[in-house]
XYZ file of C-alpha atoms in Angstrom:
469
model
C 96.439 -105.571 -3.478
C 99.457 -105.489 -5.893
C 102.297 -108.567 -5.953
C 105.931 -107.086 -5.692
C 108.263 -108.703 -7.809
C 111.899 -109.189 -7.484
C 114.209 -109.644 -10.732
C 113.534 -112.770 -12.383
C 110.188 -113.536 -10.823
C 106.910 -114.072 -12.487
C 103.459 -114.106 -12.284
C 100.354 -115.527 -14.149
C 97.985 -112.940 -16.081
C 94.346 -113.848 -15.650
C 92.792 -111.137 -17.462
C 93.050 -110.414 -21.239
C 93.753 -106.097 -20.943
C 96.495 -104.743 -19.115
C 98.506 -101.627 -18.934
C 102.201 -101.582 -17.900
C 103.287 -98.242 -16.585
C 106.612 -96.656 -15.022
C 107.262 -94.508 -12.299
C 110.668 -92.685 -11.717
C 112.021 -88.565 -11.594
C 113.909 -88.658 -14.781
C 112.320 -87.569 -18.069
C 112.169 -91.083 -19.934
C 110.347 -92.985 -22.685
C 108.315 -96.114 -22.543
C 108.870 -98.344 -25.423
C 107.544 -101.905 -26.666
C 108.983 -104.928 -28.472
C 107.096 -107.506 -29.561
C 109.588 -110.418 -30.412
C 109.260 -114.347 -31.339
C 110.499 -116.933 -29.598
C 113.980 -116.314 -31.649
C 114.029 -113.013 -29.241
C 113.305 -110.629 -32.878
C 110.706 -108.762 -34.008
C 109.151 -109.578 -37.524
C 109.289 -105.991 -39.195
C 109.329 -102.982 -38.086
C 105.929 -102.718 -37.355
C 106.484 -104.558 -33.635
C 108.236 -102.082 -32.474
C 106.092 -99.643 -30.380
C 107.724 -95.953 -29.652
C 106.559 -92.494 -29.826
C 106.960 -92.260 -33.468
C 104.695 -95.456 -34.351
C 102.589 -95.617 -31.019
C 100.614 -98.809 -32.275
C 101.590 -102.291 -32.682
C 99.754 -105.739 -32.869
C 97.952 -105.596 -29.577
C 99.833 -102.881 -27.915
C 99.358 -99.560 -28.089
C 101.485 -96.720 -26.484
C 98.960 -94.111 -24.250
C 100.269 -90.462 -23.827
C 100.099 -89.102 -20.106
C 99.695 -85.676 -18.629
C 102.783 -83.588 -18.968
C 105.569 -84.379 -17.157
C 104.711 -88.607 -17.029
C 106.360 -90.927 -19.391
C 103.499 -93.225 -21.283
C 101.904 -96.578 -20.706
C 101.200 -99.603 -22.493
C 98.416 -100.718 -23.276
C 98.212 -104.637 -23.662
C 95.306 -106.672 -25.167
C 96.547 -109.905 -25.084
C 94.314 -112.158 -27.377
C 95.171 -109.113 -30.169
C 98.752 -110.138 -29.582
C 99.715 -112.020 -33.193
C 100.139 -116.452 -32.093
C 103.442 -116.038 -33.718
C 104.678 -112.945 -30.839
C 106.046 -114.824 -28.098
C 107.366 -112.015 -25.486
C 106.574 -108.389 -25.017
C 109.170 -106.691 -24.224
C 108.672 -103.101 -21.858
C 112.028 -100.641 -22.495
C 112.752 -97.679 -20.330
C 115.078 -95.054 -22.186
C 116.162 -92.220 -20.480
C 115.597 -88.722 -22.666
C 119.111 -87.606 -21.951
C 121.565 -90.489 -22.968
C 124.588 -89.006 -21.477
C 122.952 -89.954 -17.997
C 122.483 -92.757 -16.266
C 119.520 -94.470 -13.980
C 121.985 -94.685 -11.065
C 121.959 -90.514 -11.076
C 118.373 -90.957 -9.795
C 116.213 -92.928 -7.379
C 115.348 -96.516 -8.811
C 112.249 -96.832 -11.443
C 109.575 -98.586 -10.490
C 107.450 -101.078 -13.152
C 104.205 -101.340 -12.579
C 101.651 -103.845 -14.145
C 97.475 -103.007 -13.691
C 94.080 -104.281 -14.947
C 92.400 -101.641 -17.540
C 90.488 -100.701 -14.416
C 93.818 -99.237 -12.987
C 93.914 -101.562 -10.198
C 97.550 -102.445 -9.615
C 98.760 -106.485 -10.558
C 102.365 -106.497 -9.970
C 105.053 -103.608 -8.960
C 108.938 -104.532 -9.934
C 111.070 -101.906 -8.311
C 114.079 -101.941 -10.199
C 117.120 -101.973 -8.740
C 121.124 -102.551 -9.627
C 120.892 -99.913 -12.154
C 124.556 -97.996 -12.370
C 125.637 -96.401 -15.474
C 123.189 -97.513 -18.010
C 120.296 -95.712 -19.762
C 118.600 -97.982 -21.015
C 116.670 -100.897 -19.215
C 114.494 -103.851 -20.439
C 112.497 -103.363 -17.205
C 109.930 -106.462 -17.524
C 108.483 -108.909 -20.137
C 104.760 -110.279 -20.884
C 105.185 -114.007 -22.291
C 103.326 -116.982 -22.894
C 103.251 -120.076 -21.110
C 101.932 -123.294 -22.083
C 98.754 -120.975 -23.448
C 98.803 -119.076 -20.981
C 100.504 -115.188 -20.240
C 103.047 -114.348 -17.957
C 104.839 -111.600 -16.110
C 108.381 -111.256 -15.692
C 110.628 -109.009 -13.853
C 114.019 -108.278 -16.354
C 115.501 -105.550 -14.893
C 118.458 -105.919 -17.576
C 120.416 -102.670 -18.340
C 121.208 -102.097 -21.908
C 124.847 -99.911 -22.174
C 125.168 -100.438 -26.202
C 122.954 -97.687 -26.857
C 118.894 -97.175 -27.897
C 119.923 -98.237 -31.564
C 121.712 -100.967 -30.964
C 118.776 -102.759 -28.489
C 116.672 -101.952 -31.082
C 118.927 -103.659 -33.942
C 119.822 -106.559 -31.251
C 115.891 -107.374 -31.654
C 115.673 -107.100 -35.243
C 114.621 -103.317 -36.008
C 116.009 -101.455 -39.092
C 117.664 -98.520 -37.648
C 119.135 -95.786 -39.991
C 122.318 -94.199 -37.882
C 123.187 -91.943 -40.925
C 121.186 -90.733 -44.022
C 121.262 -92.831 -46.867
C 123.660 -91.771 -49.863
C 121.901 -90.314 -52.815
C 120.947 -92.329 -55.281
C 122.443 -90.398 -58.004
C 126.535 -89.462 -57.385
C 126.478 -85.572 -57.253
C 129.546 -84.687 -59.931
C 132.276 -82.771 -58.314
C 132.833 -79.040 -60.127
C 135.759 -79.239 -62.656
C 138.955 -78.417 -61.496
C 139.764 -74.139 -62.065
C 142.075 -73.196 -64.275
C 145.477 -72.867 -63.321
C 145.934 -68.464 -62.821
C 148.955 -66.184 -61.646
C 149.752 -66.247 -57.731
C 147.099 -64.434 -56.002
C 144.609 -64.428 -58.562
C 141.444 -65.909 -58.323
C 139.882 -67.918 -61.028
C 137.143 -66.992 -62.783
C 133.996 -66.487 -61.292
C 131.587 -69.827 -61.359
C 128.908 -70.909 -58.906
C 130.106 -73.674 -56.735
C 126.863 -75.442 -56.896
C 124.398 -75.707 -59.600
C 120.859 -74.711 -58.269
C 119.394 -78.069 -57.976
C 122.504 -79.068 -55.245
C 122.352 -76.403 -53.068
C 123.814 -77.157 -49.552
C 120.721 -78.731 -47.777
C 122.278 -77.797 -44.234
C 121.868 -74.120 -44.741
C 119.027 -72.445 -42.728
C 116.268 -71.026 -44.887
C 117.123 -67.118 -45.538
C 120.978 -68.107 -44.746
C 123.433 -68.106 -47.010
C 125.527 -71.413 -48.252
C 129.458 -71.725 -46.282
C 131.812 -69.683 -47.788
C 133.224 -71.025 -50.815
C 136.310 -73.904 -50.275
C 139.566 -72.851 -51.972
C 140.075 -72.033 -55.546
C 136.191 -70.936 -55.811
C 135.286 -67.789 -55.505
C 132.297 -66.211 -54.046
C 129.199 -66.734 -56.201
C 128.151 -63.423 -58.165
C 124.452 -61.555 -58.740
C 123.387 -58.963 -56.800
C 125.515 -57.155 -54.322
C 129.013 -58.023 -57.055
C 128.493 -55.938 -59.957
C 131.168 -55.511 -62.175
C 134.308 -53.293 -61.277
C 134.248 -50.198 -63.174
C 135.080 -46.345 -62.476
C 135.084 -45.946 -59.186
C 137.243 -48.533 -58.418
C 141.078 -47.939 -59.090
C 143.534 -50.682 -59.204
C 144.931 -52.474 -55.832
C 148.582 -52.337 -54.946
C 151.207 -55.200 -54.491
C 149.401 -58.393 -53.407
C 145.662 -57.490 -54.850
C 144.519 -58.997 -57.853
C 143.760 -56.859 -60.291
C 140.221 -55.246 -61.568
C 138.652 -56.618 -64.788
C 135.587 -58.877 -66.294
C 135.482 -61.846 -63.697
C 137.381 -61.089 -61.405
C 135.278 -60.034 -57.872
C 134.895 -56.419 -56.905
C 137.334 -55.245 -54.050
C 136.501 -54.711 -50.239
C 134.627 -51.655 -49.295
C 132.857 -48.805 -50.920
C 129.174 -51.579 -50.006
C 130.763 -54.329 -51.122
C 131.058 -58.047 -49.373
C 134.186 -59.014 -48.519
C 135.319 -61.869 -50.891
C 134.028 -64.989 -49.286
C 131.074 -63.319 -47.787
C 127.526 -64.079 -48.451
C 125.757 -61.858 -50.328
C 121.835 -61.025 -48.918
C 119.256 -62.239 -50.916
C 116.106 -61.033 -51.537
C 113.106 -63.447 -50.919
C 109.941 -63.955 -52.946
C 107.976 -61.077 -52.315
C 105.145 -62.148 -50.100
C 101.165 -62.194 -51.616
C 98.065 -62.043 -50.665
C 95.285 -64.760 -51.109
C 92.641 -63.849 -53.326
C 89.344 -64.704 -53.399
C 89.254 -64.729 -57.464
C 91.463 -67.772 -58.127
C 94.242 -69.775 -56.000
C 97.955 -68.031 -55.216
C 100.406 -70.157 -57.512
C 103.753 -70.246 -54.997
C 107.182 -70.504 -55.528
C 110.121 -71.889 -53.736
C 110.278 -69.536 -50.577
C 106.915 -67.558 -51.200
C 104.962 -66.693 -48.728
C 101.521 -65.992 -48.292
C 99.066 -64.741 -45.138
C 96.424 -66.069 -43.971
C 94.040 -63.628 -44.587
C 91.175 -63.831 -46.814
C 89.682 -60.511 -47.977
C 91.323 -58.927 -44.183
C 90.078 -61.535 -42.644
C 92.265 -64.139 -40.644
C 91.392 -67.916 -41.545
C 90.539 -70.007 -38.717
C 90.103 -73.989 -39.960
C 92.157 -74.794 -42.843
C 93.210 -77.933 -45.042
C 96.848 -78.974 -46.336
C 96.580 -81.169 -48.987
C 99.569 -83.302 -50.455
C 99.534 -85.223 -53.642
C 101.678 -86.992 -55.418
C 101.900 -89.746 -58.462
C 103.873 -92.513 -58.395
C 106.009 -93.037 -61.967
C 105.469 -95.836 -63.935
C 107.901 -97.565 -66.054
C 107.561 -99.588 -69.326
C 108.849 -103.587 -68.894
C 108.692 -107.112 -70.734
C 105.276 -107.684 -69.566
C 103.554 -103.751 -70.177
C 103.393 -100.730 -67.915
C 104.045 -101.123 -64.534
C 103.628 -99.024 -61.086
C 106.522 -98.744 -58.544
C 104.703 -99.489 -55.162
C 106.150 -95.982 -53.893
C 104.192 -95.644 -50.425
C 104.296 -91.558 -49.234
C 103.544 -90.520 -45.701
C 102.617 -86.962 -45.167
C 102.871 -85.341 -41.712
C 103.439 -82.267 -39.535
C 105.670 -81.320 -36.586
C 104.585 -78.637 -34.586
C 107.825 -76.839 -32.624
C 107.888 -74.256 -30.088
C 110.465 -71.950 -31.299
C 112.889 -74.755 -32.247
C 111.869 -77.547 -30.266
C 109.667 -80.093 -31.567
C 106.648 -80.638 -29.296
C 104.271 -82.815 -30.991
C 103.350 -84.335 -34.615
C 100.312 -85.762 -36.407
C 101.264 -88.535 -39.113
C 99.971 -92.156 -39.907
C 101.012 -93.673 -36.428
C 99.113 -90.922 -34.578
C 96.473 -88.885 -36.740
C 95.204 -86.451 -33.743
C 97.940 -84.015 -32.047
C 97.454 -84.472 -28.511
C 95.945 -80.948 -28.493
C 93.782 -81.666 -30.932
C 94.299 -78.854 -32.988
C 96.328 -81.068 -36.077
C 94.391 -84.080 -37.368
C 95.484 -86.068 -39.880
C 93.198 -87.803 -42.814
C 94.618 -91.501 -42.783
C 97.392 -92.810 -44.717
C 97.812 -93.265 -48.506
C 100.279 -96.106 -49.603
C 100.408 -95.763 -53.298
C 99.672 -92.902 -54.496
C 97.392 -93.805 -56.830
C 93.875 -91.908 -57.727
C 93.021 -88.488 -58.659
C 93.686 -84.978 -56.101
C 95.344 -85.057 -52.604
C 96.623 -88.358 -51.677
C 96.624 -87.403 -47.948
C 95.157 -84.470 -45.752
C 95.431 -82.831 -43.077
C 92.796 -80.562 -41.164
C 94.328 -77.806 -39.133
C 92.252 -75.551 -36.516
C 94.452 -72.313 -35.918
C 92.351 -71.364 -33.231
C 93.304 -74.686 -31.286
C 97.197 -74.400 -31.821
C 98.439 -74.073 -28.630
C 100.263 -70.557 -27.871
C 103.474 -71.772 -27.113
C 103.485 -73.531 -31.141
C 105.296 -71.110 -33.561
C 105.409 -73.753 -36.729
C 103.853 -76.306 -38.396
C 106.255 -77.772 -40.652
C 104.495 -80.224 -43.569
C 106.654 -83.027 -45.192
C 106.735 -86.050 -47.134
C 108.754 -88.954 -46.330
C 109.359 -92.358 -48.704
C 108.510 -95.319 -46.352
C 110.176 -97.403 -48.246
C 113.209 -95.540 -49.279
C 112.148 -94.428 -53.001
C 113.677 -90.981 -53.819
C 111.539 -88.117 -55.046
C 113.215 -88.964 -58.662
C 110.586 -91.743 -58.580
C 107.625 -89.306 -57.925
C 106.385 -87.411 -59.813
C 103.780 -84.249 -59.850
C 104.302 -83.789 -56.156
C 102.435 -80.583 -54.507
C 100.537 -79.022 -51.615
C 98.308 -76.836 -51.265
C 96.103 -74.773 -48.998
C 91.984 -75.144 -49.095
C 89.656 -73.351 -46.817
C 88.439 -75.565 -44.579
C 85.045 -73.903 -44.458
C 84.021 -73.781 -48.389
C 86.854 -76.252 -49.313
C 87.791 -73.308 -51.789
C 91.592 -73.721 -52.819
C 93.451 -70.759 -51.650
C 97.297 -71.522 -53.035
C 98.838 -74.228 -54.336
C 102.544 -74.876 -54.815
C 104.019 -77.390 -57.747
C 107.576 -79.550 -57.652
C 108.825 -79.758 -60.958
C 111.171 -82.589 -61.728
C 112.636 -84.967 -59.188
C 115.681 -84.957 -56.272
C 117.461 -87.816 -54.865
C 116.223 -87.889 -51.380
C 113.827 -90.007 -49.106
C 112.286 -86.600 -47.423
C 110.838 -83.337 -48.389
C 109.723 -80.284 -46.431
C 106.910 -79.362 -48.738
C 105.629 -76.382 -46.813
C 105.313 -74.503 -43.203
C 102.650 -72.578 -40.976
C 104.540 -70.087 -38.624
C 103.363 -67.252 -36.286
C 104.022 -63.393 -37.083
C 102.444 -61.557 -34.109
C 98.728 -62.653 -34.023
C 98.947 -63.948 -37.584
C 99.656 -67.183 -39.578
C 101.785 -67.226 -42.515
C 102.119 -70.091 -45.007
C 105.481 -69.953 -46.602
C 106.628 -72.881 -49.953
C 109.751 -75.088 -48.895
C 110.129 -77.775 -51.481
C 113.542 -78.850 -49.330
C 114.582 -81.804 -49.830
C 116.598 -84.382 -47.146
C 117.094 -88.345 -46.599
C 114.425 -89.582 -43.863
C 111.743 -92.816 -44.232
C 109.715 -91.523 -41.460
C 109.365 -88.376 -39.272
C 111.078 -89.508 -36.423
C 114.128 -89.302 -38.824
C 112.859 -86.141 -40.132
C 112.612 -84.445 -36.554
C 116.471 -83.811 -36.336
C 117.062 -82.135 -40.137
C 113.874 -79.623 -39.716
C 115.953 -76.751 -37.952
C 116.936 -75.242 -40.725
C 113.149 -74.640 -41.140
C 112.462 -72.862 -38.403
C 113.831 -69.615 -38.828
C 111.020 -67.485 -39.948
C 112.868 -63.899 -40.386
């Protein structure tokens, strides 16, 4: 028979495992911090959410759809220097608030799933986020306590009250990106010369793959190739108010033409075929089916490697510590529904399962892999979307001979293989993705870069990924 708990009342632990669980009708998260007696964490690392489910002693258990996740608690795995473990509600939707629904209910049980202590949590108003009970140590000994203490500053700012790095906004590139130079000064009404308003290598990394960049900002026209040939016959002059016809100037409206301003369709890689002679060699934006010979691969392997550059100092050749994490989020049309990386290496389907992590880099081939079974993929998946992001926040300009490629996971033949020349200045990169056409797979080169340590910072930016037309 369970103890009920009212706010600030304890209760001794006698056993060493324990699971602390939640009940309530909201969608929520279950979350873990595992602070000194200073009330911080140490690093990072004792903080236990769904994007790093294990910590030192605790880790976070999925549930059945529908059921926010438990915590799992050995206690003598819990570091000497971790005084209090701290159990965080968050509500999914952070524009509502606990006192929209009926009162949670905190729930602490033996790893037998017999029931220790239930803290029904009341007093909640307007917050959505709630510190609902802490595990602590007492003269040797562990504790329960009921908190109930509602958090109104916001899910990154409990976090950073306890000591976690949080990232609000990408980090700035290390390298400034140098402004165009001003156009030169024309007669009213006529635009200057035409001149790309990026270079390649600084494309606009909001744009959705197969879109087209914003139109370009005043004083630059739009960017020419195909679909703005040259004016010629055909073409007679304007009247008052056009600009006129001529070498660099853009053709006028009509007769097929884009309006100036308008994007101009481009054509994509044409798509090829895997062959069973030697591996495809991809481009940016190829793609490639999954057939072998007309028939449809079943288990394959994504392999990512990478080499970490090394620099010449006072005291010889030396190796930045550059520590890569590959993973892959699997969405259902655009929302993201699961991911296998370092802090959880099976998808809960099993159908993703990740290698193990690589920190340095360092040795010959793929640095990290992951197996894939396309027969397990759940129907409702449309696309696996690969990346790499910089744990510690090294950009890509300190990697170098960064790739992925495909292998059959039967003969561990190499089917295609795509190459990143030369570096950019981000954290993250979208190396590759697996999406559904009908009842096949395609594979399709990305190479995208964008500023993310981890995947949960990741998650957000993939969109643009996701369109598969």
């Amino acid at each position: 028979m369970s103890a009920t708990l009212a706010k600030g009342q304890n209760g001794p632990l006698a056993m060493n495992d324990v699971v602390i669980s939640i009940q309530l009708t909201a969608p929520a998260d279950l979350s873990a911090l595992l602070v000194t007696e200073r009330g911080k964490v140490r690093t990072d690392a004792d903080f236990v959410f769904f994007n790093q489910p294990t910590g030192p002693g605790v880790n976070l258990q999925p549930a059945p759809a529908g059921q926010p996740a438990s915590l799992a608690v050995s206690l003598n795995a819990v570091p000497a220097e971790i005084d209090q473990i701290r159990a965080v509600i968050t509500l999914d939707d952070a524009n509502s608030n606990f006192g929209s629904f009926p009162a949670p209910t905190a729930i602490v049980s033996d790893s037998a799933g017999n029931r220790l202590y239930e803290y029904h949590i009341d007093g909640l108003n307007s917050e959505s986020i709630v510190i609902a009970l802490e595990l602590y140590r007492r003269q040797g000994a562990w504790k329960v306590r009921a908190v109930g203490q509602g958090y109104a500053g916001g899910f990154a700012a409990l976090v950073t009250d306890h000591g976690v790095s949080v990232d609000d906004s990408p980090a700035q590139a290390s390298q400034p990106v140098q402004a165009p130079p001003p156009p030169p000064q024309q007669p009213p009404n006529y635009p200057p010369p035409t001149t790309p308003a990026y270079p390649p290598q600084q494309t606009p990394q909001y744009a959705p793959p197969g879109a087209y960049p914003p139109p370009p900002g005043p004083g630059h026209p739009p960017q020419g190739g195909p679909g703005y040939p040259p004016p010629g016959p055909g073409h007679p002059p304007q009247g008052p108010g056009y600009p006129p016809q001529g070498p660099g100037y853009p053709p006028p409206p009509g007769a097929g033409y884009p309006p100036p301003g308008q994007p101009v369709p481009q054509q994509p890689p044409a798509e090829v075929s895997l062959s069973k002679d030697r591996p495809v060699s991809l481009v940016k934006g190829q793609r490639v089916t999954l057939r072998k010979e007309g028939n449809a691969l079943t288990f394959v392997k994504m392999g990512l490697g990478w080499d970490p550059v090394r620099s010449r100092g006072m005291f010889g050749n030396r190796t930045v510590d550059i520590d890569l994490d590959a993973a892959v989020i699997l969405f259902a049309d655009m929302n993201p529904v699961d991911v296998a990386y370092y802090g959880q290496l099976i998808s809960k389907d099993g159908s993703i399962r990740h290698q193990g992590d690589n920190l340095t880099g360092e040795g010959e081939g793929d640095d990290e892999v992951i197996l894939v079974d396309l027969t397990r993929i759940p129907a409702h998946v449309t696309t696996l979307v690969f990346i790499v992001t910089s744990y510690k926040g090294h950009t890509f300009e300190q990697v170098q001979n960064a790739f992925c490629r495909l292998v059959d996971g039967v003969n561990n033949g190499e089917l295609a293989r795509y190459t990143m020349a030369g570096g950019m200045p981000f954290t993250g990169m979208a190396m590759a993705k697996l999406f559904r056409v009908g009842n096949d797979w395609k594979l399709q080169a990305l190479g995208e870069g964008f500023q993310a340590k981890h995947p949960g910072e990741a998650v957000p930016q993939l969109g643009r990924f996701l369109v598969n037309g």
